[in-house]
Every structure is written in C-alpha cells, then in structure tokens.
PDB file of C-alpha atoms in Angstrom:
ATOM      1  CA  MET U   1     112.085 130.749  51.676  1.00 61.00           C
ATOM      2  CA  SER U   2     108.953 129.781  49.833  1.00 78.00           C
ATOM      3  CA  GLU U   3     105.544 129.663  51.426  1.00 83.00           C
ATOM      4  CA  GLU U   4     105.356 125.945  50.616  1.00 82.00           C
ATOM      5  CA  PHE U   5     108.580 125.254  52.543  1.00 76.00           C
ATOM      6  CA  ILE U   6     107.408 127.287  55.556  1.00 84.00           C
ATOM      7  CA  GLY U   7     104.054 125.485  55.441  1.00 84.00           C
ATOM      8  CA  LYS U   8     105.832 122.121  55.486  1.00 82.00           C
ATOM      9  CA  ILE U   9     107.917 123.149  58.491  1.00 82.00           C
ATOM     10  CA  ILE U  10     104.866 124.393  60.400  1.00 88.00           C
ATOM     11  CA  GLY U  11     102.979 121.197  59.545  1.00 87.00           C
ATOM     12  CA  GLN U  12     105.877 119.040  60.699  1.00 84.00           C
ATOM     13  CA  VAL U  13     106.203 120.942  63.995  1.00 85.00           C
ATOM     14  CA  ILE U  14     102.456 120.716  64.688  1.00 91.00           C
ATOM     15  CA  GLY U  15     102.596 117.010  63.841  1.00 87.00           C
ATOM     16  CA  ALA U  16     105.525 116.592  66.242  1.00 87.00           C
ATOM     17  CA  LEU U  17     103.642 118.358  69.057  1.00 91.00           C
ATOM     18  CA  VAL U  18     100.575 116.139  68.588  1.00 92.00           C
ATOM     19  CA  GLY U  19     102.594 112.974  67.965  1.00 89.00           C
ATOM     20  CA  ALA U  20     104.652 113.576  71.096  1.00 92.00           C
ATOM     21  CA  PHE U  21     101.424 113.839  73.097  1.00 93.00           C
ATOM     22  CA  ILE U  22     100.537 110.260  72.114  1.00 91.00           C
ATOM     23  CA  GLY U  23     104.130 109.015  71.945  1.00 93.00           C
ATOM     24  CA  ALA U  24     104.796 110.041  75.548  1.00 95.00           C
ATOM     25  CA  PHE U  25     102.193 107.551  76.798  1.00 95.00           C
ATOM     26  CA  ILE U  26     103.808 104.794  74.727  1.00 95.00           C
ATOM     27  CA  VAL U  27     107.275 105.711  76.027  1.00 96.00           C
ATOM     28  CA  GLN U  28     106.008 105.700  79.617  1.00 96.00           C
ATOM     29  CA  LEU U  29     104.598 102.190  79.205  1.00 96.00           C
ATOM     30  CA  ALA U  30     107.657 100.942  77.291  1.00 96.00           C
ATOM     31  CA  THR U  31     109.965 102.302  79.991  1.00 96.00           C
ATOM     32  CA  LYS U  32     107.856 100.558  82.643  1.00 96.00           C
ATOM     33  CA  VAL U  33     108.292  97.260  80.760  1.00 95.00           C
ATOM     34  CA  VAL U  34     112.003  97.692  79.972  1.00 95.00           C
ATOM     35  CA  ALA U  35     113.364  99.513  83.027  1.00 94.00           C
ATOM     36  CA  LYS U  36     110.713  98.752  85.674  1.00 93.00           C
ATOM     37  CA  PHE U  37     109.909 102.406  86.348  1.00 95.00           C
ATOM     38  CA  LYS U  38     107.473 104.855  84.814  1.00 95.00           C
ATOM     39  CA  PRO U  39     108.916 108.295  84.042  1.00 95.00           C
ATOM     40  CA  PRO U  40     106.768 111.373  84.607  1.00 95.00           C
ATOM     41  CA  TYR U  41     104.612 112.248  81.605  1.00 96.00           C
ATOM     42  CA  TRP U  42     106.355 115.567  80.931  1.00 96.00           C
ATOM     43  CA  MET U  43     109.783 113.925  80.979  1.00 96.00           C
ATOM     44  CA  ALA U  44     108.595 111.388  78.390  1.00 96.00           C
ATOM     45  CA  TYR U  45     106.844 114.116  76.362  1.00 96.00           C
ATOM     46  CA  LYS U  46     109.984 116.257  76.241  1.00 96.00           C
ATOM     47  CA  ALA U  47     112.136 113.299  75.166  1.00 96.00           C
ATOM     48  CA  VAL U  48     109.692 112.250  72.431  1.00 95.00           C
ATOM     49  CA  LEU U  49     109.285 115.836  71.197  1.00 95.00           C
ATOM     50  CA  ILE U  50     113.051 116.354  70.972  1.00 95.00           C
ATOM     51  CA  GLY U  51     113.307 113.074  69.065  1.00 92.00           C
ATOM     52  CA  TYR U  52     110.563 114.086  66.623  1.00 90.00           C
ATOM     53  CA  LEU U  53     112.107 117.511  66.052  1.00 90.00           C
ATOM     54  CA  LEU U  54     115.511 115.929  65.461  1.00 89.00           C
ATOM     55  CA  SER U  55     113.899 113.527  62.984  1.00 85.00           C
ATOM     56  CA  ILE U  56     112.378 116.481  61.128  1.00 83.00           C
ATOM     57  CA  VAL U  57     115.792 118.144  60.871  1.00 86.00           C
ATOM     58  CA  VAL U  58     117.437 114.915  59.656  1.00 84.00           C
ATOM     59  CA  GLY U  59     114.648 114.430  57.116  1.00 79.00           C
ATOM     60  CA  PHE U  60     115.000 117.953  55.749  1.00 80.00           C
ATOM     61  CA  VAL U  61     118.784 117.640  55.517  1.00 82.00           C
ATOM     62  CA  MET U  62     118.529 114.298  53.728  1.00 81.00           C
ATOM     63  CA  SER U  63     115.845 115.670  51.386  1.00 77.00           C
ATOM     64  CA  PHE U  64     118.017 118.679  50.621  1.00 77.00           C
ATOM     65  CA  PHE U  65     121.008 116.548  49.684  1.00 76.00           C
ATOM     66  CA  MET U  66     118.888 114.100  47.709  1.00 74.00           C
ATOM     67  CA  GLY U  67     117.360 116.999  45.777  1.00 70.00           C
ATOM     68  CA  ALA U  68     120.754 118.609  45.206  1.00 67.00           C
ATOM     69  CA  PHE U  69     122.061 115.406  43.650  1.00 67.00           C
ATOM     70  CA  GLY U  70     118.894 114.708  41.654  1.00 68.00           C
ATOM     71  CA  GLY U  71     117.816 111.707  43.696  1.00 66.00           C
ATOM     72  CA  GLU U  72     114.497 110.833  45.216  1.00 67.00           C
ATOM     73  CA  PHE U  73     113.701 110.248  48.877  1.00 62.00           C
ATOM     74  CA  LYS U  74     112.511 106.631  48.719  1.00 68.00           C
ATOM     75  CA  GLY U  75     113.648 103.040  49.055  1.00 73.00           C
ATOM     76  CA  ALA U  76     117.095 102.607  50.581  1.00 74.00           C
ATOM     77  CA  VAL U  77     117.338 106.294  51.493  1.00 73.00           C
ATOM     78  CA  LEU U  78     114.085 106.046  53.461  1.00 75.00           C
ATOM     79  CA  MET U  79     115.430 102.997  55.306  1.00 80.00           C
ATOM     80  CA  VAL U  80     118.609 104.912  56.208  1.00 82.00           C
ATOM     81  CA  ALA U  81     116.463 107.766  57.543  1.00 79.00           C
ATOM     82  CA  ILE U  82     114.436 105.325  59.658  1.00 81.00           C
ATOM     83  CA  VAL U  83     117.599 103.756  61.106  1.00 86.00           C
ATOM     84  CA  ILE U  84     119.040 107.205  61.890  1.00 86.00           C
ATOM     85  CA  ALA U  85     115.773 108.209  63.570  1.00 85.00           C
ATOM     86  CA  PHE U  86     115.675 104.975  65.599  1.00 89.00           C
ATOM     87  CA  PHE U  87     119.184 105.472  66.971  1.00 91.00           C
ATOM     88  CA  SER U  88     118.558 109.190  67.539  1.00 91.00           C
ATOM     89  CA  PHE U  89     115.500 108.375  69.650  1.00 92.00           C
ATOM     90  CA  ALA U  90     117.465 105.705  71.529  1.00 94.00           C
ATOM     91  CA  GLY U  91     120.216 108.208  72.319  1.00 94.00           C
ATOM     92  CA  ILE U  92     117.762 110.879  73.425  1.00 95.00           C
ATOM     93  CA  TYR U  93     115.856 108.423  75.632  1.00 96.00           C
ATOM     94  CA  SER U  94     119.074 107.080  77.138  1.00 95.00           C
ATOM     95  CA  TYR U  95     119.979 110.489  78.570  1.00 93.00           C
ATOM     96  CA  SER U  96     116.620 112.272  78.893  1.00 94.00           C
ATOM     97  CA  ILE U  97     114.626 109.612  80.728  1.00 95.00           C
ATOM     98  CA  LYS U  98     115.764 109.216  84.305  1.00 94.00           C
ATOM     99  CA  SER U  99     114.644 107.083  87.202  1.00 91.00           C
ATOM    100  CA  SER U 100     113.502 108.527  90.514  1.00 88.00           C
ATOM    101  CA  GLN U 101     117.149 108.161  91.669  1.00 91.00           C
ATOM    102  CA  ASN U 102     118.104 110.460  88.747  1.00 91.00           C
ATOM    103  CA  GLU U 103     119.901 107.639  86.908  1.00 92.00           C
ATOM    104  CA  PRO U 104     119.716 107.847  83.099  1.00 93.00           C
ATOM    105  CA  LEU U 105     118.015 105.021  81.230  1.00 93.00           C
ATOM    106  CA  GLY U 106     121.133 104.029  79.271  1.00 93.00           C
ATOM    107  CA  PHE U 107     121.514 103.403  75.542  1.00 95.00           C
ATOM    108  CA  LYS U 108     120.603  99.707  75.537  1.00 96.00           C
ATOM    109  CA  LYS U 109     117.337 100.279  77.390  1.00 96.00           C
ATOM    110  CA  GLY U 110     116.746 103.455  75.363  1.00 95.00           C
ATOM    111  CA  ALA U 111     117.026 101.370  72.190  1.00 96.00           C
ATOM    112  CA  LEU U 112     114.505  98.865  73.546  1.00 96.00           C
ATOM    113  CA  VAL U 113     112.086 101.655  74.437  1.00 96.00           C
ATOM    114  CA  SER U 114     112.563 103.102  70.939  1.00 94.00           C
ATOM    115  CA  LEU U 115     111.937  99.675  69.391  1.00 94.00           C
ATOM    116  CA  ILE U 116     108.715  99.238  71.362  1.00 94.00           C
ATOM    117  CA  GLN U 117     107.632 102.725  70.321  1.00 91.00           C
ATOM    118  CA  VAL U 118     108.283 101.970  66.636  1.00 87.00           C
ATOM    119  CA  ALA U 119     106.503  98.604  66.821  1.00 90.00           C
ATOM    120  CA  THR U 120     103.508 100.163  68.583  1.00 91.00           C
ATOM    121  CA  GLY U 121     103.364 102.937  65.985  1.00 84.00           C
ATOM    122  CA  ILE U 122     103.378 100.391  63.151  1.00 85.00           C
ATOM    123  CA  ILE U 123     100.597  98.399  64.812  1.00 92.00           C
ATOM    124  CA  ILE U 124      98.503 101.560  65.273  1.00 89.00           C
ATOM    125  CA  LEU U 125      99.019 102.553  61.619  1.00 85.00           C
ATOM    126  CA  VAL U 126      98.083  99.070  60.368  1.00 91.00           C
ATOM    127  CA  VAL U 127      94.925  99.021  62.505  1.00 93.00           C
ATOM    128  CA  LEU U 128      93.931 102.525  61.328  1.00 91.00           C
ATOM    129  CA  ALA U 129      94.563 101.577  57.688  1.00 91.00           C
ATOM    130  CA  PHE U 130      92.411  98.471  58.141  1.00 92.00           C
ATOM    131  CA  ILE U 131      89.606 100.486  59.725  1.00 93.00           C
ATOM    132  CA  ILE U 132      89.741 103.105  56.964  1.00 91.00           C
ATOM    133  CA  ASN U 133      89.754 100.455  54.219  1.00 90.00           C
ATOM    134  CA  THR U 134      86.825  98.539  55.673  1.00 89.00           C
ATOM    135  CA  ALA U 135      84.823 101.744  56.242  1.00 84.00           C
ATOM    136  CA  SER U 136      85.056 102.817  52.596  1.00 73.00           C
TER     137      SER U 136
END
C-alpha cells in the first residue's frame, strides 16, 4: 500500500470520528422529532460512527471499481454513492437506536432520521460556504 492511500484512510477515519461527534447531536434531535424519544449520546455516536465508517468502505470500493474500469467518481456515480450511504445509515439507525424499552427504531423512522441528518448537514455546509465567501 502506498503512503498516499494510508494517509487517505487515516484522514477518513479521523474525519469520521470528528463528524460522528457532531452527527450524534443531530441524530439525537432528529430521533426526538421522529420517534418522540432521545437516545443516549453514546448510542447515537456509535450508530453515526458505524454509518460513516461503512460509507468510507463503500466509497473506497466504488472508487476502486471506477478506477479499474477507467471511469471517474463524479456525476451519476456520486449520486449512487449518496443513495447507498443514505439507506446504509437508515438501516444502521433502525437497529442501533433503541428506545428506553429496548425497541429498535425501525427502518421507516431510521430513514426519516437519516433524511433529517442529511438535510441538516447540507444546511450547515451552505451556511459555512456563505460565511467563508463573505469573509474573503
């Protein structure tokens, strides 16, 4: 393995650890809205972290196959990756997030939590981009 590849993996894992720290708060609030209960922070953190790590694996696999066939990782392929990540997060949330009665969230509610998380992430990125553009 090249040093560049190992550096990318380490960067992705560190990004997942930090992103899960923030994402867990969003998932807690989204679960409160969707399912009327707030999971413990560490339960939400673990679910978000597993989702991010799974997304990294899917991204690397898709990049590998795109590179092997001479394609680029953009456009329609990026949209497919986003859809796969969305449903992966929904599946992980549906089984990993449990109420105080130890009942799993379920796929439908997991998908709603995932949708709220994605929408919140997009809003945060747009606001940060606006702030950066106006500051420079």
